[in-house]
Short mmCIF file of C-alpha atoms in Angstrom, two decimals:
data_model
loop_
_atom_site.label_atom_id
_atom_site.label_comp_id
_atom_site.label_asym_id
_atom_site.label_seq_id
_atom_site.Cartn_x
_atom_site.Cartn_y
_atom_site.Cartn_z
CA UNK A 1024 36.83 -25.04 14.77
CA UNK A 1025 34.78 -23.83 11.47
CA UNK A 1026 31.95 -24.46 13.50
CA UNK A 1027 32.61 -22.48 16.16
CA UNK A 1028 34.03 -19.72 14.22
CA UNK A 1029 30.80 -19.82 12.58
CA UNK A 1030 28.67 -19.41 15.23
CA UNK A 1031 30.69 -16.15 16.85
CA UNK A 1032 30.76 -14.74 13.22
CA UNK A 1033 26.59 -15.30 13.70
CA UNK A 1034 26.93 -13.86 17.12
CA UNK A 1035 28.66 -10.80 16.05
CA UNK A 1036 26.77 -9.87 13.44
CA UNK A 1037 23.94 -10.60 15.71
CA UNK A 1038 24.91 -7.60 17.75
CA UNK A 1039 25.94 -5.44 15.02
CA UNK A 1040 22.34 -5.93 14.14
CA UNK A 1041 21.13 -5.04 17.30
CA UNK A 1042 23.01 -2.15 18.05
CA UNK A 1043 21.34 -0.29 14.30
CA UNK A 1044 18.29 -1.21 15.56
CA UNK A 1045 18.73 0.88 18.72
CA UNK A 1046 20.58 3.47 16.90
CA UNK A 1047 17.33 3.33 14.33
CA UNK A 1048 14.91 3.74 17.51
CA UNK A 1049 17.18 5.97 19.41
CA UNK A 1050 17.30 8.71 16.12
CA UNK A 1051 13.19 8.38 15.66
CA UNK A 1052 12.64 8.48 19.34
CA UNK A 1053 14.84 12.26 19.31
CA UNK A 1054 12.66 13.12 16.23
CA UNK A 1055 9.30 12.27 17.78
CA UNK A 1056 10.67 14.38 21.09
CA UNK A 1057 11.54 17.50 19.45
CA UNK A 1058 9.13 20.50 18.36
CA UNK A 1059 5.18 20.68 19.95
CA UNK A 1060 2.20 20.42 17.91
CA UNK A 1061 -1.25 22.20 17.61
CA UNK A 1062 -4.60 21.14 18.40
CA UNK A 1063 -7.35 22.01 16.39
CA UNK A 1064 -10.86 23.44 17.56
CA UNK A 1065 -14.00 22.08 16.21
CA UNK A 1066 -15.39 24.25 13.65
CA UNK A 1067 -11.75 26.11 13.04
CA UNK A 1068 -11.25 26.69 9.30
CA UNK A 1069 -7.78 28.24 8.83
CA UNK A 1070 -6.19 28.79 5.83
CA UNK A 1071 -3.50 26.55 5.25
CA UNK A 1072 -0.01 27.46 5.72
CA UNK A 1073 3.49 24.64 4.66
CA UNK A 1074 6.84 26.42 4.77
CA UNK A 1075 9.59 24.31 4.78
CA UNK A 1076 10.96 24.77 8.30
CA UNK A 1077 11.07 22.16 11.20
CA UNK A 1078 9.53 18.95 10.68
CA UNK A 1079 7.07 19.92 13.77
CA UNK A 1080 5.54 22.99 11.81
CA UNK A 1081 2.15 21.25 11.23
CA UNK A 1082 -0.18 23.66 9.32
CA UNK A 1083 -3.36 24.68 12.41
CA UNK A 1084 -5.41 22.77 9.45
CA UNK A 1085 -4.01 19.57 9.20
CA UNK A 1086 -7.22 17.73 10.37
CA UNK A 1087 -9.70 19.58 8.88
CA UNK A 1088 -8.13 21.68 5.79
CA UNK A 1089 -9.94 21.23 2.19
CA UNK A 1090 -7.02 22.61 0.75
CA UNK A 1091 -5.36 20.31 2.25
CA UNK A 1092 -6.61 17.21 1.55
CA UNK A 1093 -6.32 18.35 -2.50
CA UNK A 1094 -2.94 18.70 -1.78
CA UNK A 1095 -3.00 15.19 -0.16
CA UNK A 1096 -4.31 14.13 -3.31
CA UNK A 1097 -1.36 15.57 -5.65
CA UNK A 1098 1.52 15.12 -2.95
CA UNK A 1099 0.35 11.65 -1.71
CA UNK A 1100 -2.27 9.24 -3.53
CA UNK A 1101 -1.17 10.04 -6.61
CA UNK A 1102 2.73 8.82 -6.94
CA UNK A 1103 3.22 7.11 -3.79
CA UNK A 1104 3.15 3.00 -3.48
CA UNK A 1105 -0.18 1.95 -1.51
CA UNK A 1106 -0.98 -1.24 -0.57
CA UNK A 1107 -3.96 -1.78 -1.98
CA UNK A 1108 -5.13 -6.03 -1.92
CA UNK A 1109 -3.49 -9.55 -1.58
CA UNK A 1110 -2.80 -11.84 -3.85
CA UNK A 1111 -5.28 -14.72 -2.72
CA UNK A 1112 -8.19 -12.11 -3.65
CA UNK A 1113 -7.97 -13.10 -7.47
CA UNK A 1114 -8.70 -16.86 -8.04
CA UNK A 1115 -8.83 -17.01 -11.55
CA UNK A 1116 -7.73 -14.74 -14.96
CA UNK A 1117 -10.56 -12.26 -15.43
CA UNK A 1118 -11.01 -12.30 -11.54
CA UNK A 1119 -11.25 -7.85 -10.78
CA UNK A 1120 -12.03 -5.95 -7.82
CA UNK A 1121 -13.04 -2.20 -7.94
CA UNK A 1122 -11.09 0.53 -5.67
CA UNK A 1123 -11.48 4.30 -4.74
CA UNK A 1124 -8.04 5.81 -3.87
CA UNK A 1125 -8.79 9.17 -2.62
CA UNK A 1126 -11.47 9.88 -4.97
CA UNK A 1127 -9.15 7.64 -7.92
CA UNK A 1128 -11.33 5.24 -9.27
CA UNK A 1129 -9.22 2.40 -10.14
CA UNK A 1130 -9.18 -1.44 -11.04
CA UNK A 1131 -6.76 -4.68 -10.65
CA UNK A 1132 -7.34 -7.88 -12.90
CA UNK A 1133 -6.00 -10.85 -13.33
CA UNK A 1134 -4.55 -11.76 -16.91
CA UNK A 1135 -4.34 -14.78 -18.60
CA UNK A 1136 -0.64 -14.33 -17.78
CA UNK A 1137 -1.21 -14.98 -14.05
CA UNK A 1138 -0.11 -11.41 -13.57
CA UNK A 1139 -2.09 -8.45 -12.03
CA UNK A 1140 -2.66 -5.62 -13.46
CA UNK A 1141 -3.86 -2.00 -12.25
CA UNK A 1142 -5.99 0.32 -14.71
CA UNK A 1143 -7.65 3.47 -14.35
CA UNK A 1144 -11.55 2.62 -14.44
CA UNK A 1145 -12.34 5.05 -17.42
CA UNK A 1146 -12.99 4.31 -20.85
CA UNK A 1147 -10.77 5.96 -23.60
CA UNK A 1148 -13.60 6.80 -25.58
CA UNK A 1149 -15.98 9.23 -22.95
CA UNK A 1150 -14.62 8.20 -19.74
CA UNK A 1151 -17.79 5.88 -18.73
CA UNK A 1152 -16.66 3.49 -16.11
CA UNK A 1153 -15.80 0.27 -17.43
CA UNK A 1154 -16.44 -2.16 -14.31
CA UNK A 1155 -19.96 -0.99 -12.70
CA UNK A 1156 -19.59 -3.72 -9.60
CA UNK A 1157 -17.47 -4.35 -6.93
CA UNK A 1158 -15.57 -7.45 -7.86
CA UNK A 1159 -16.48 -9.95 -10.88
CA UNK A 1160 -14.88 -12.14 -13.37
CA UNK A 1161 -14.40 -11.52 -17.07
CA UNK A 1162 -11.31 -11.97 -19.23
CA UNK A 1163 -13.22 -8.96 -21.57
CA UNK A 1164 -14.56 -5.23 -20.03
CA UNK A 1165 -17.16 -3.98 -22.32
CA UNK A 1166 -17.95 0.07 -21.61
CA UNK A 1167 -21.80 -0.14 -21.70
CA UNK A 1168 -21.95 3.76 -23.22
CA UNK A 1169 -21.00 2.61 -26.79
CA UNK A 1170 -19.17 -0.73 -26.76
CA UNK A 1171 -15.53 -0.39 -26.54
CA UNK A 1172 -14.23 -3.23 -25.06
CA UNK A 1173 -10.82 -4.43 -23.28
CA UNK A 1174 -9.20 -7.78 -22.37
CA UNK A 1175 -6.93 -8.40 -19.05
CA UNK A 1176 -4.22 -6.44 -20.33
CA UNK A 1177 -6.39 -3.38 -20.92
CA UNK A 1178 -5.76 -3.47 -24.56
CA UNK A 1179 -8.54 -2.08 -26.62
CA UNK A 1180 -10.34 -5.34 -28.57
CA UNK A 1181 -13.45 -3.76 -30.12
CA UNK A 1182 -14.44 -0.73 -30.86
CA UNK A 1183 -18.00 -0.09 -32.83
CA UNK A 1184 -18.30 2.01 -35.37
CA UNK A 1185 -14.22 2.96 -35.10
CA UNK A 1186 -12.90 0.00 -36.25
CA UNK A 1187 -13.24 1.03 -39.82
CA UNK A 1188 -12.28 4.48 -39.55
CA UNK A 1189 -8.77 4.79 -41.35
CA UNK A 1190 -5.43 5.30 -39.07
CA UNK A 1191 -7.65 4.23 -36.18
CA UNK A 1192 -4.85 2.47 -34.22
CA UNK A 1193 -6.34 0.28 -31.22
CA UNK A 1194 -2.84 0.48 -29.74
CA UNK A 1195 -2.75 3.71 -29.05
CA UNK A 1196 -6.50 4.13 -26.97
CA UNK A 1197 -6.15 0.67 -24.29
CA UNK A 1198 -7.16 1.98 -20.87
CA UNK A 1199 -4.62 3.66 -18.89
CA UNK A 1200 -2.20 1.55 -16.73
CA UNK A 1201 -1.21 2.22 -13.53
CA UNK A 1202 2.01 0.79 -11.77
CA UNK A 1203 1.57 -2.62 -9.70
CA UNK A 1204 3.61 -4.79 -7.46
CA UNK A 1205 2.91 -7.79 -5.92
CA UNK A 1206 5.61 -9.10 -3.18
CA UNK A 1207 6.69 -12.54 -2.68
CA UNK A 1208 3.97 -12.87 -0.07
CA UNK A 1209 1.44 -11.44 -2.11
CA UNK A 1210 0.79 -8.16 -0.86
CA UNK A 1211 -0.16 -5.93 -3.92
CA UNK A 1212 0.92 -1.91 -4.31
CA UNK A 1213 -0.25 0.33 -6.88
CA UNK A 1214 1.40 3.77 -7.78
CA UNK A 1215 -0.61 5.92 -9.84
CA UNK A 1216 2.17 8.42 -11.14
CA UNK A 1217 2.79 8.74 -15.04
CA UNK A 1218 6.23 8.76 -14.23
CA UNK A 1219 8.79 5.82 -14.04
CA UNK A 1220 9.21 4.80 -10.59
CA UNK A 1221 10.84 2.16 -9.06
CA UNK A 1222 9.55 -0.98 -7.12
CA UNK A 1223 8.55 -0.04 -3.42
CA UNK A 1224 10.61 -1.40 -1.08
CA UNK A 1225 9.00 -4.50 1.23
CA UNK A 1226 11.34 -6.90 1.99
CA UNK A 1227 11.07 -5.97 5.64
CA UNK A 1228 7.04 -6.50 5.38
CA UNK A 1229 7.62 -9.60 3.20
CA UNK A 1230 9.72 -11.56 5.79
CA UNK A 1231 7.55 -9.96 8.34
CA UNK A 1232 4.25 -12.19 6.70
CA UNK A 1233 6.75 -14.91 5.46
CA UNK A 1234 7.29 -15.60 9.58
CA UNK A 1235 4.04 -15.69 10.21
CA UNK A 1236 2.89 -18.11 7.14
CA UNK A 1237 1.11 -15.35 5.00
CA UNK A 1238 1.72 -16.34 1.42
CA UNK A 1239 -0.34 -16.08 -1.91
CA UNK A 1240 -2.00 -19.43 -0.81
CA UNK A 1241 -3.61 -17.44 2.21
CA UNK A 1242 -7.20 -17.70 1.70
CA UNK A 1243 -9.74 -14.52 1.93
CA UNK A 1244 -12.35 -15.24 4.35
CA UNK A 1245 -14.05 -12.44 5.30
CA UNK A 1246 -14.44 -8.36 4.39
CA UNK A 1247 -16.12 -5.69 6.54
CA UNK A 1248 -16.56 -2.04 5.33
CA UNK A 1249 -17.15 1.09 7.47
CA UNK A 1250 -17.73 4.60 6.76
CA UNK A 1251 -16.96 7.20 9.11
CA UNK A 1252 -16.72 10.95 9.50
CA UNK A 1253 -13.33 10.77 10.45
CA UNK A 1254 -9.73 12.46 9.15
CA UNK A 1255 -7.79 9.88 7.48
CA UNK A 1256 -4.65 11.34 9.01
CA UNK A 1257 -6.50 10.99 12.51
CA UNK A 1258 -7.21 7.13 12.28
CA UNK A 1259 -3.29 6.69 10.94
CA UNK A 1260 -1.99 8.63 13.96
CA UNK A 1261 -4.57 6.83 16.73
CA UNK A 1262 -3.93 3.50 15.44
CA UNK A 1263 -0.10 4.31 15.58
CA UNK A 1264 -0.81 5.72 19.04
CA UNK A 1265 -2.11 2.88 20.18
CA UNK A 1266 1.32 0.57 19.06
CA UNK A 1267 0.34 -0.77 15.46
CA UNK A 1268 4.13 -0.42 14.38
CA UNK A 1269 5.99 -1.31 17.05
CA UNK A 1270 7.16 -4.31 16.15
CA UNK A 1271 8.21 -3.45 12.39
CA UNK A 1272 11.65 -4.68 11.73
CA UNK A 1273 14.50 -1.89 10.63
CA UNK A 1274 15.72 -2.45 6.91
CA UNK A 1275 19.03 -2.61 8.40
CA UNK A 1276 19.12 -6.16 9.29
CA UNK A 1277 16.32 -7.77 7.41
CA UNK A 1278 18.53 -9.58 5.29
CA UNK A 1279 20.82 -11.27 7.89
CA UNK A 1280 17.11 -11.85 9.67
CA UNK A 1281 16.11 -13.71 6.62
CA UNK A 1282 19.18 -15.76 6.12
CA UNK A 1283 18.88 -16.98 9.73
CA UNK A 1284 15.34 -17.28 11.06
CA UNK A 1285 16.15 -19.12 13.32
CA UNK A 1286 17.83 -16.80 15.42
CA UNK A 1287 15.73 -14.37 15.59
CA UNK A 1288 11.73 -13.70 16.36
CA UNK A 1289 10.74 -11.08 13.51
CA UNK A 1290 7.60 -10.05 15.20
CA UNK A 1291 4.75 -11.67 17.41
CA UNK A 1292 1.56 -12.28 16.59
CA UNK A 1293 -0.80 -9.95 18.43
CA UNK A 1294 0.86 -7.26 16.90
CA UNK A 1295 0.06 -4.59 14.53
CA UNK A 1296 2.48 -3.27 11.10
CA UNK A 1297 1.86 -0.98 8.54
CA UNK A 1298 2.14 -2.16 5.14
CA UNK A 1299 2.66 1.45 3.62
CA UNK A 1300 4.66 4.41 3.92
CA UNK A 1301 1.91 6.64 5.17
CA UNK A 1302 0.28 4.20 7.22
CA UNK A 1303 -2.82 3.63 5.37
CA UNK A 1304 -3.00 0.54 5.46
CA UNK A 1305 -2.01 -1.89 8.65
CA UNK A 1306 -1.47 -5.73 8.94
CA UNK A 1307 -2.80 -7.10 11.66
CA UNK A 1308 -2.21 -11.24 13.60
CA UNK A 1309 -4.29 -13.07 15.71
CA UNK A 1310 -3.20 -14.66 18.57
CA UNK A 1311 -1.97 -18.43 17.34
CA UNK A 1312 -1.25 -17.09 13.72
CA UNK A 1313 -4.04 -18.62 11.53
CA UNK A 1314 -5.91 -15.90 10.85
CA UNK A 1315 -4.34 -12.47 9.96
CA UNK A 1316 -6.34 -9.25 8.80
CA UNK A 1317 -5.58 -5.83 7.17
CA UNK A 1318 -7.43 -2.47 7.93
CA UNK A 1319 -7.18 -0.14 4.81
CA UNK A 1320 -8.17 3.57 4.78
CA UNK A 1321 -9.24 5.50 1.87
CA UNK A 1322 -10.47 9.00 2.16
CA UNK A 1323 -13.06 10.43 0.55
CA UNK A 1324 -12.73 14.27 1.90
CA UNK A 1325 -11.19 15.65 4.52
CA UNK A 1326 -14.13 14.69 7.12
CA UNK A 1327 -15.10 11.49 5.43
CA UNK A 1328 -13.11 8.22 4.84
CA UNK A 1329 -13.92 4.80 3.80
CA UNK A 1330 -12.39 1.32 5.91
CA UNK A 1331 -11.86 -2.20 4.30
CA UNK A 1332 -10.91 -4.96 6.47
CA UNK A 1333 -9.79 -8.26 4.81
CA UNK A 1334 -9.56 -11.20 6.63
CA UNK A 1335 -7.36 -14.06 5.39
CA UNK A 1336 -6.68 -18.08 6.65
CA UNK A 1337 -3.45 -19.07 6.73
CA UNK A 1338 -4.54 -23.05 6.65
CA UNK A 1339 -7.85 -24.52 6.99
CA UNK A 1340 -9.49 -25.62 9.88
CA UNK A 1341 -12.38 -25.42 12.04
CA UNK A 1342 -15.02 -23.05 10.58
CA UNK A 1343 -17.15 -22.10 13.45
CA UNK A 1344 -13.64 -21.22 15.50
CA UNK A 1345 -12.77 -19.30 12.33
CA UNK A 1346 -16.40 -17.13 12.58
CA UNK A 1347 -16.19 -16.81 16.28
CA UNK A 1348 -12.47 -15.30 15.30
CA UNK A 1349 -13.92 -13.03 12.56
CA UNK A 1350 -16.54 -11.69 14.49
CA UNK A 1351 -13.57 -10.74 17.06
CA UNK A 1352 -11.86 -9.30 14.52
CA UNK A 1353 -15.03 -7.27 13.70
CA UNK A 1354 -15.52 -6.27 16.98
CA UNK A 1355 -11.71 -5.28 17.17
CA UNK A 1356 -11.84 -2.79 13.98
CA UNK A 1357 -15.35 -1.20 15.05
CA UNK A 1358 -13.34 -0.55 18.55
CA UNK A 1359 -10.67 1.35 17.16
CA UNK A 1360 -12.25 3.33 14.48
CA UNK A 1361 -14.46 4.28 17.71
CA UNK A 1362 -11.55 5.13 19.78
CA UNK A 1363 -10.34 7.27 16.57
CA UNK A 1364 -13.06 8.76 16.19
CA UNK A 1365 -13.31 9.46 19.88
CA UNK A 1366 -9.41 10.77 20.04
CA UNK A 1367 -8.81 14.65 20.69
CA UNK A 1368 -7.51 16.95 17.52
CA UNK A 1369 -4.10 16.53 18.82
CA UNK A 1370 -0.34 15.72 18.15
CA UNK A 1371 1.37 14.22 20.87
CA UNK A 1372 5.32 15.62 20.65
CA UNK A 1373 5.79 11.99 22.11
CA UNK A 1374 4.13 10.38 19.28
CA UNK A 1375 4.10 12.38 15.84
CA UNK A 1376 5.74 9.44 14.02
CA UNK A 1377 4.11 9.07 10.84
CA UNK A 1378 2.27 12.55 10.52
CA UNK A 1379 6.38 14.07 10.43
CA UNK A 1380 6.70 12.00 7.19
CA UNK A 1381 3.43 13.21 5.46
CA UNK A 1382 3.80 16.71 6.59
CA UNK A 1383 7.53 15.97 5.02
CA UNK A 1384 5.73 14.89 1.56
CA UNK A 1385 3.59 17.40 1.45
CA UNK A 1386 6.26 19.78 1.89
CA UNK A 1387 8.37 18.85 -0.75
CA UNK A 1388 5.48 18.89 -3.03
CA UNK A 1389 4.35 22.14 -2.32
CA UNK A 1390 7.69 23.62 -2.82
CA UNK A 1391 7.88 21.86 -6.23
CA UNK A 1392 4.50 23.77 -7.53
CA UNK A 1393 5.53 26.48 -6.19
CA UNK A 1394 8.95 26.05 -8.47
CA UNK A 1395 6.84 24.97 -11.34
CA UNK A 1396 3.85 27.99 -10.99
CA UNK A 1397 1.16 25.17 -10.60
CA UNK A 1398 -0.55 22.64 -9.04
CA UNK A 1399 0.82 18.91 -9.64
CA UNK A 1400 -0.81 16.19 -10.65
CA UNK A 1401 1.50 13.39 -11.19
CA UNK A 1402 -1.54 10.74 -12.36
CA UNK A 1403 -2.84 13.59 -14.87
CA UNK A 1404 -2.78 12.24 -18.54
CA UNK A 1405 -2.73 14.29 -21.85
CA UNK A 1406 -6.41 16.34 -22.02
CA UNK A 1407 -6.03 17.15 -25.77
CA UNK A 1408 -7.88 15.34 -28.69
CA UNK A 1409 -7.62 15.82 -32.28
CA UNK A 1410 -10.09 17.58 -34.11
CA UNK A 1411 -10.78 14.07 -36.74
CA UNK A 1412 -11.59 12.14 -33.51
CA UNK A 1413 -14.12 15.00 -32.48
CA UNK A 1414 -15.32 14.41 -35.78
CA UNK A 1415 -15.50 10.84 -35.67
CA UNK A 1416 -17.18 11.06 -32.34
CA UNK A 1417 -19.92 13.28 -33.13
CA UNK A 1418 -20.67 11.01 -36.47
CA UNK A 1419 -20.80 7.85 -34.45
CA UNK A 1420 -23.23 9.70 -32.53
CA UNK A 1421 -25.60 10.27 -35.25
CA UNK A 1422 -25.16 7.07 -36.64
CA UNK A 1423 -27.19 5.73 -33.55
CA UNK A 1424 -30.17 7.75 -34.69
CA UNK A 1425 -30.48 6.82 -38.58
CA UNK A 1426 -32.29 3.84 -40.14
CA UNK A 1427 -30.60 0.97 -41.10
CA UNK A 1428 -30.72 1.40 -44.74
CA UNK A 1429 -28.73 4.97 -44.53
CA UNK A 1430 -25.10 3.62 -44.90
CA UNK A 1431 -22.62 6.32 -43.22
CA UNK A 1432 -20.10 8.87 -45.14
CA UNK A 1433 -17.11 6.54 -45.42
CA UNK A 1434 -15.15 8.79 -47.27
CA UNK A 1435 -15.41 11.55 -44.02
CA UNK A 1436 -14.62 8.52 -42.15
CA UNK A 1437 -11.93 7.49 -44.01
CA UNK A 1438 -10.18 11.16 -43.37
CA UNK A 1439 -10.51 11.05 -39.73
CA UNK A 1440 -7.75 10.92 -37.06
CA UNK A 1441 -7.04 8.76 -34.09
CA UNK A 1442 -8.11 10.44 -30.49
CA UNK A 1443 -5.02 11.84 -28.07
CA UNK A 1444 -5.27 10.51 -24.41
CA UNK A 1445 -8.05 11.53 -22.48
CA UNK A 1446 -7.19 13.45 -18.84
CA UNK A 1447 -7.33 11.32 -15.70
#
């Protein structure tokens, strides 16, 4: 009898699950439905217009607006969660990879600790960039301008010709941190905002990979990057056009999904999900499940944006099958950044999905500089420094230039201050 009362209680809630899901579908399917969208001629250059309104009341420059896309830059990239690399990437502490984030030069490292870290790729001391390559392995940055260096946790370890200088605290000038998060299943987000925010919310994505046997085990296998003269916004709305989210479980009943896989099919593989709010970023599964990709978009203007795809194993096997899959893959990502690029300047009323919740973003942070009397920058660190450090910075320049015998002024160098932080 417990059994059975089990199994209708399963049944039940089942259904209840069910019936948000529709409800979820039904409310972004009357959404999508509602308002009508421009189109954009080529060569149009209209001024940009965001009033808080309707949720259809795209600006006639949302492909193509400069403006725009610097307001994309405050409103967006620089305090939203973005997936941004998995797990399996780093092998070993001191294992980093390089990123640009809309023009946000960035880097992730692997501590000693096990733990990943995100850092602005600017040193404190002129704002050189600290890691010159692509991806490498050190447990210490050195800036090659004039030596300061930094371990895994970005804390300052050496600094020439400062070390000495009294009330020089190393503390206070490590590299700036940015927020990170790595899920369960190794997906890693990165949040450049100053402010405190709070973890982004993945479970859904999570039990999504977890089905399909993505974990931090999965092993990187491939990467392919293209460049194209294409809208960021454009590729996000094609690719969702074309049924990348579809299968993307509602929050509503992810945890009774969890608790009972058994029951339920999460998602297929074939199928297409976006790891990030904005859509930036998209998981993708081959057929059969061993191999699994993700397509990441990072704009560098408003014509001009930069693809990564990843490709990952899920459990080893036969290498030439796995090529002849890559190559697929390949061939799959160069045919729909084609048919992006390819796609009219449109907005379907059908099919606005995403571009309603950026336009919504935007919105909101418009009408907050406009409350304020300024732009926004939410990554933007403290510009000031103290006139000592200036001091101290213009003597460590001349020390470069004088014979070894000539000793410098300690006694000016024992007056001087310790720098503020530097701008991002």
């Amino acid at each position: 009898m417990a059994n059975l009362m089990k199994i209708l209680l399963s049944v039940f809630a089942a259904v209840l699950a069910f019936l948000a899901y529709r409800y979820v579908i039904g409310v972004r399917s009357y959404a999508k439905k509602s308002g009508s969208y421009p189109s954009v001629a080529p060569g149009a250059n209209k001024s940009m217009i965001l009033e808080a309104h309707r949720a259809s009341d795209f600006p006639e420059d949302w492909w193509i607006g400069e403006s725009l896309f610097n307001l994309e830059r405050r409103a967006l990239f620089s305090k939203q969660w973005i997936y941004i690399a998995h797990r399996s990437q780093f092998a070993k502490p001191g294992d980093y990879h390089t990123f640009e984030l809309a023009n946000f030069p960035i880097f992730l490292i692997l501590g000693k600790d096990h733990v990943i870290r995100g850092f602005h790729n600017v040193c404190r001391h002129r704002a050189y960039t600290i890691t010159k390559k692509k991806s490498g392995s050190s447990t210490v940055l050195g800036c090659r301008y004039h030596g300061w260096s930094y371990d895994t946790r970005g804390r300052l370890v050496k600094a020439p010709a400062f070390e000495d200088i009294e009330n020089f605290d190393k503390s206070q000038n490590g590299l700036f941190e940015i927020h990170t998060h790595t899920t369960r299943q190794g997906f890693v987000y990165v949040n450049l905002s100053t402010d405190k925010v709070s973890s982004p919310d993945v479970k859904t994505k999570d039990i999504l990979a977890r089905s399909w046997g993505i974990s931090e085990r999965s092993a990187p296998l491939a990467q392919v990057e293209v460049e194209e003269d294409l809208n960021w916004k454009q590729a996000v709305h094609y690719m969702e056009t074309v049924g990348y989210a579809a299968n993307i479980s509602p929050n509503a009943w992810h945890e009774f999904a969890s608790k009972m896989p058994f029951l339920f099919n999460i998602g297929n593989p074939g199928t297409h999900n976006i790891l990030d709010s904005n859509g930036l970023s998209s998981l993708h599964v081959a057929v059969g499940g061993r191999l699994w990709y993700t397509l990441s978009s990072s704009p560098t203007s408003t014509s001009h944006t930069r693809f990564t795809c990843n490709v990952y194993l899920n459990w080893p096997g036969d290498n030439a099958q796995a090529d002849t899959a890559v190559q697929a893959i390949k061939d799959e990502v160069y045919s729909i950044l084609s048919g992006a690029k390819a796609a009219p300047l449109t907005l379907d009323a059908t099919a606005a999905g995403l571009q309603v919740g950026i336009l919504d973003e935007l919105t909101a942070h418009l009408k907050e500089e406009r409350k304020r009397g300024k732009k926004v920058w939410p990554a933007s660190r403290d510009s000031t420094v103290s006139e000592m450090y200036n001091q101290a910075d213009l003597l460590c320049k001349q020390l470069s230039y004088l014979k070894p015998k000539r000793a410098p002024d300690m006694d000016l160098l024992g007056k001087l201050g310790s720098r503020n932080e530097l701008e991002w």
